Short mmCIF file of C-alpha atoms in Angstrom, two decimals:
data_model
loop_
_atom_site.label_atom_id
_atom_site.label_comp_id
_atom_site.label_asym_id
_atom_site.label_seq_id
_atom_site.Cartn_x
_atom_site.Cartn_y
_atom_site.Cartn_z
CA SER J 1 -30.82 -8.76 -10.66
CA LEU J 2 -27.23 -9.30 -11.55
CA ILE J 3 -24.56 -6.86 -10.28
CA LEU J 4 -21.17 -7.31 -11.66
CA ILE J 5 -18.34 -6.04 -9.32
CA SER J 6 -14.66 -6.08 -10.24
CA CYS J 7 -11.66 -5.41 -8.10
CA GLY J 8 -9.44 -7.04 -10.47
CA LEU J 9 -6.23 -5.60 -12.20
CA GLY J 10 -6.68 -4.66 -15.87
CA ILE J 11 -10.45 -5.38 -16.19
CA LYS J 12 -12.08 -2.48 -14.43
CA ASP J 13 -12.82 -0.49 -17.46
CA THR J 14 -14.10 -3.54 -19.27
CA VAL J 15 -16.42 -4.48 -16.44
CA GLN J 16 -17.94 -0.89 -16.52
CA ASP J 17 -18.36 -1.13 -20.32
CA VAL J 18 -20.23 -4.45 -20.24
CA THR J 19 -22.31 -4.12 -16.98
CA SER J 20 -25.23 -2.65 -18.90
CA GLU J 21 -25.12 -5.56 -21.34
CA ILE J 22 -25.28 -8.22 -18.71
CA HIS J 23 -27.42 -6.58 -16.11
CA ARG J 24 -30.59 -8.47 -16.25
CA GLU J 25 -32.87 -10.78 -14.42
CA SER J 26 -31.34 -14.30 -14.63
CA SER J 27 -30.92 -17.44 -12.87
CA LYS J 28 -27.62 -18.45 -11.33
CA GLU J 29 -27.07 -21.02 -14.08
CA ASP J 30 -27.34 -18.37 -16.71
CA THR J 31 -24.96 -15.89 -15.15
CA GLU J 32 -22.07 -18.16 -13.93
CA GLY J 33 -18.53 -18.36 -15.35
CA LEU J 34 -18.37 -18.88 -19.10
CA GLY J 35 -20.99 -16.43 -20.38
CA ILE J 36 -19.53 -13.43 -18.37
CA LYS J 37 -16.11 -14.43 -19.21
CA GLN J 38 -16.96 -14.51 -22.83
CA VAL J 39 -18.52 -11.01 -22.80
CA LEU J 40 -15.47 -9.70 -21.01
CA GLU J 41 -13.10 -11.23 -23.44
CA GLN J 42 -14.97 -9.93 -26.37
CA LYS J 43 -14.97 -6.40 -25.09
CA ASN J 44 -11.27 -6.60 -24.03
CA GLY J 45 -10.16 -8.07 -27.38
CA GLU J 46 -8.19 -10.75 -25.63
CA LYS J 47 -8.34 -13.83 -23.58
CA MET J 48 -8.55 -13.07 -19.94
CA ASP J 49 -7.67 -15.13 -16.90
CA ILE J 50 -10.47 -14.46 -14.45
CA ALA J 51 -12.12 -16.10 -11.55
CA ILE J 52 -15.93 -15.63 -11.11
CA LYS J 53 -17.52 -16.19 -7.65
CA ASP J 54 -21.22 -16.00 -6.57
CA PHE J 55 -21.88 -14.26 -3.22
CA THR J 56 -25.65 -14.43 -2.69
CA GLY J 57 -26.76 -12.60 -5.84
CA TYR J 58 -23.45 -10.75 -6.48
CA ILE J 59 -21.14 -12.00 -9.21
CA TYR J 60 -17.55 -11.07 -8.34
CA VAL J 61 -15.12 -10.97 -11.17
CA MET J 62 -11.48 -11.49 -10.07
CA SER J 63 -8.46 -11.46 -12.24
CA THR J 64 -5.89 -14.23 -12.00
CA LYS J 65 -3.35 -11.79 -10.58
CA GLU J 66 -5.68 -10.50 -8.00
CA ASN J 67 -6.54 -14.17 -7.06
CA ILE J 68 -2.89 -15.05 -6.58
CA GLU J 69 -1.91 -11.83 -4.85
CA SER J 70 -4.74 -11.86 -2.31
CA HIS J 71 -4.13 -15.52 -1.46
CA PHE J 72 -0.45 -14.80 -1.06
CA ILE J 73 -1.10 -12.06 1.33
CA ASN J 74 -3.34 -14.48 3.21
CA LEU J 75 -0.50 -17.08 3.38
CA LEU J 76 1.76 -14.33 4.76
CA GLU J 77 -0.47 -14.06 7.69
CA ARG J 78 0.09 -17.72 8.58
CA TYR J 79 3.60 -18.57 7.24
CA LYS J 80 6.99 -16.92 6.86
CA PHE J 81 7.95 -15.70 3.48
CA GLN J 82 10.67 -18.25 3.05
CA ASP J 83 8.23 -21.23 3.92
CA ILE J 84 5.67 -20.36 1.29
CA THR J 85 6.11 -22.68 -1.70
CA ILE J 86 4.55 -22.36 -5.20
CA LYS J 87 2.82 -25.55 -4.49
CA LEU J 88 1.29 -24.08 -1.37
CA LEU J 89 0.14 -21.03 -3.05
CA ILE J 90 -1.51 -22.60 -6.23
CA ASN J 91 -3.38 -24.90 -3.93
CA GLU J 92 -4.66 -22.16 -2.09
CA CYS J 93 -5.68 -20.27 -5.43
CA GLN J 94 -6.98 -23.41 -6.96
CA ILE J 95 -4.95 -22.70 -10.18
CA ASN J 96 -2.51 -24.68 -12.23
CA ARG J 97 1.22 -24.11 -11.86
CA SER J 98 1.52 -22.98 -15.38
CA THR J 99 -1.06 -20.23 -14.64
CA PHE J 100 1.16 -18.94 -11.86
CA TYR J 101 4.31 -18.87 -14.09
CA ARG J 102 2.38 -17.12 -16.88
CA ASN J 103 2.03 -14.16 -14.64
CA TYR J 104 5.02 -14.37 -12.22
CA GLU J 105 8.51 -15.67 -12.42
CA ASP J 106 8.65 -16.81 -8.79
CA LYS J 107 7.49 -15.74 -5.30
CA TYR J 108 10.06 -13.02 -5.30
CA ASP J 109 8.63 -11.42 -8.43
CA LEU J 110 5.18 -11.76 -6.85
CA ILE J 111 6.01 -9.84 -3.79
CA TYR J 112 8.02 -7.14 -5.81
CA LYS J 113 4.85 -6.69 -8.03
CA ILE J 114 2.59 -6.37 -5.07
CA VAL J 115 4.83 -3.73 -3.55
CA GLU J 116 5.25 -2.10 -7.02
CA GLU J 117 1.44 -1.71 -7.30
CA LEU J 118 1.19 -0.43 -3.71
CA ILE J 119 4.04 2.16 -4.29
CA LYS J 120 2.20 3.32 -7.52
CA GLN J 121 -0.85 4.05 -5.65
CA PHE J 122 1.10 5.69 -2.85
CA LYS J 123 2.53 8.24 -5.27
CA LYS J 124 -0.76 9.20 -6.61
CA ASN J 125 -1.84 10.21 -3.14
CA ILE J 126 1.06 12.41 -2.23
CA HIS J 127 0.34 16.05 -2.12
CA CYS J 128 3.28 17.81 -0.64
CA GLN J 129 2.64 21.51 -1.56
CA PHE J 130 2.08 22.14 2.17
CA ILE J 131 5.77 22.30 2.78
CA THR J 132 6.00 25.60 1.05
CA LEU J 133 2.88 27.20 2.56
CA HIS J 134 2.44 28.98 5.74
CA LEU J 135 -0.45 26.96 7.30
CA LYS J 136 -1.35 27.33 10.89
CA LYS J 137 -4.67 25.71 11.45
CA GLU J 138 -5.02 21.96 11.50
CA ASN J 139 -7.89 22.03 8.96
CA ASP J 140 -5.64 23.85 6.58
CA PHE J 141 -3.48 20.71 6.36
CA LYS J 142 -6.37 18.25 5.71
CA PRO J 143 -6.58 18.67 1.89
CA TYR J 144 -2.84 17.57 1.63
CA PHE J 145 -3.24 14.46 3.75
CA SER J 146 -6.75 13.23 3.48
CA SER J 147 -6.15 11.02 0.43
CA LEU J 148 -2.99 9.66 1.90
CA LEU J 149 -4.73 8.70 5.09
CA ASP J 150 -7.47 7.10 2.99
CA TYR J 151 -4.84 5.19 1.16
CA PHE J 152 -3.20 3.84 4.22
CA ASN J 153 -6.60 2.99 5.76
CA LYS J 154 -7.72 1.10 2.60
CA HIS J 155 -4.59 -1.05 2.54
CA LYS J 156 -3.92 -1.32 6.38
CA ASP J 157 -4.37 -5.08 6.48
CA ILE J 158 -1.76 -5.69 3.77
CA PHE J 159 0.77 -3.25 5.42
CA ILE J 160 0.29 -5.03 8.72
CA VAL J 161 1.14 -8.31 6.99
CA LEU J 162 4.15 -6.75 5.17
CA TYR J 163 5.49 -5.20 8.31
CA ASN J 164 5.33 -8.23 10.21
CA ASN J 165 7.25 -10.31 7.69
CA ASP J 166 10.96 -10.57 6.81
CA LEU J 167 10.71 -9.78 3.09
CA PRO J 168 13.27 -9.28 0.33
CA ILE J 169 11.89 -5.67 -0.11
CA ASN J 170 10.96 -3.16 2.47
CA ILE J 171 8.04 -1.07 1.28
CA PHE J 172 8.30 1.30 4.21
CA ASP J 173 11.90 2.31 3.47
CA GLU J 174 10.89 2.87 -0.21
CA MET J 175 7.86 4.96 0.86
CA LEU J 176 10.06 7.13 3.08
CA THR J 177 12.65 7.62 0.34
CA ILE J 178 9.92 8.57 -2.28
CA TYR J 179 8.08 10.87 0.07
CA SER J 180 11.18 12.79 1.12
CA HIS J 181 12.16 13.11 -2.52
CA TYR J 182 8.79 14.61 -3.43
CA LEU J 183 9.25 17.08 -0.51
CA LEU J 184 12.70 17.92 -1.74
CA ASN J 185 11.54 18.49 -5.26
CA GLU J 186 8.82 20.78 -3.97
CA LEU J 187 11.34 22.87 -1.99
CA ILE J 188 13.78 23.05 -4.93
CA TYR J 189 10.99 24.19 -7.30
CA HIS J 190 9.49 26.78 -4.95
CA TYR J 191 12.59 28.30 -3.33
CA HIS J 192 15.03 27.72 -6.34
CA ILE J 193 17.48 26.05 -3.92
CA SER J 194 21.16 26.22 -4.96
CA ASP J 195 23.44 23.11 -5.25
CA SER J 196 25.18 24.07 -1.99
CA GLN J 197 21.99 24.14 -0.18
CA ILE J 198 20.50 20.93 -1.42
CA LYS J 199 22.15 18.68 1.16
CA ILE J 200 20.53 20.73 3.93
CA ALA J 201 17.14 20.69 2.16
CA ASN J 202 17.39 16.88 1.59
CA TYR J 203 18.08 16.35 5.34
CA PHE J 204 15.05 18.71 6.24
CA SER J 205 12.96 16.62 3.76
CA LYS J 206 13.78 13.30 5.33
CA ILE J 207 13.03 14.64 8.80
CA ILE J 208 9.45 15.96 7.67
CA ALA J 209 8.83 12.60 5.68
CA SER J 210 9.82 10.36 8.66
CA ASN J 211 7.58 12.30 11.03
CA ILE J 212 4.65 12.09 8.58
CA LEU J 213 4.98 8.55 7.75
#
């Protein structure tokens, strides 16, 4: 049987919608490439850049952006950021140069968008209400940190690569700023902090955020 798996950006809902339509007993020749791509495009209402790979019975649908970003991260494991060229990247991805520039302006835009997506997911997993609660037991804190721990665990390989590279953007500094800002807003909302007290509250929030992260 055919199982369609998507980890791509922008096609997850589409894949979910059409899975029932293309889930069938079929030979490899019937299920490769063009047929699935056409179904996805028809459902999505537009042309889609996707790469389709067969892994022993599993059809893996990968968006062009995911293809580029995953290979770029892999390159960062072997090369310094400044040594990675677009030619090297597109050879790794097996795509045309025009395909890359249709999605990104340059490698700087690429790393910014990778970080932007990670930051977006990071924000979704912040639950800082604990700062205004009087929690004493360790288990009481778990609901506020479990999703954040899962997030870091899920992306740990990428974070290690980003940490070990000299990049034009520091995702860890951004995370610290964002987390401390969320904590500060929670304190202001809960305790109705006056303007004269915000400086102290901001300092307190940064200390808490730095200890957590």
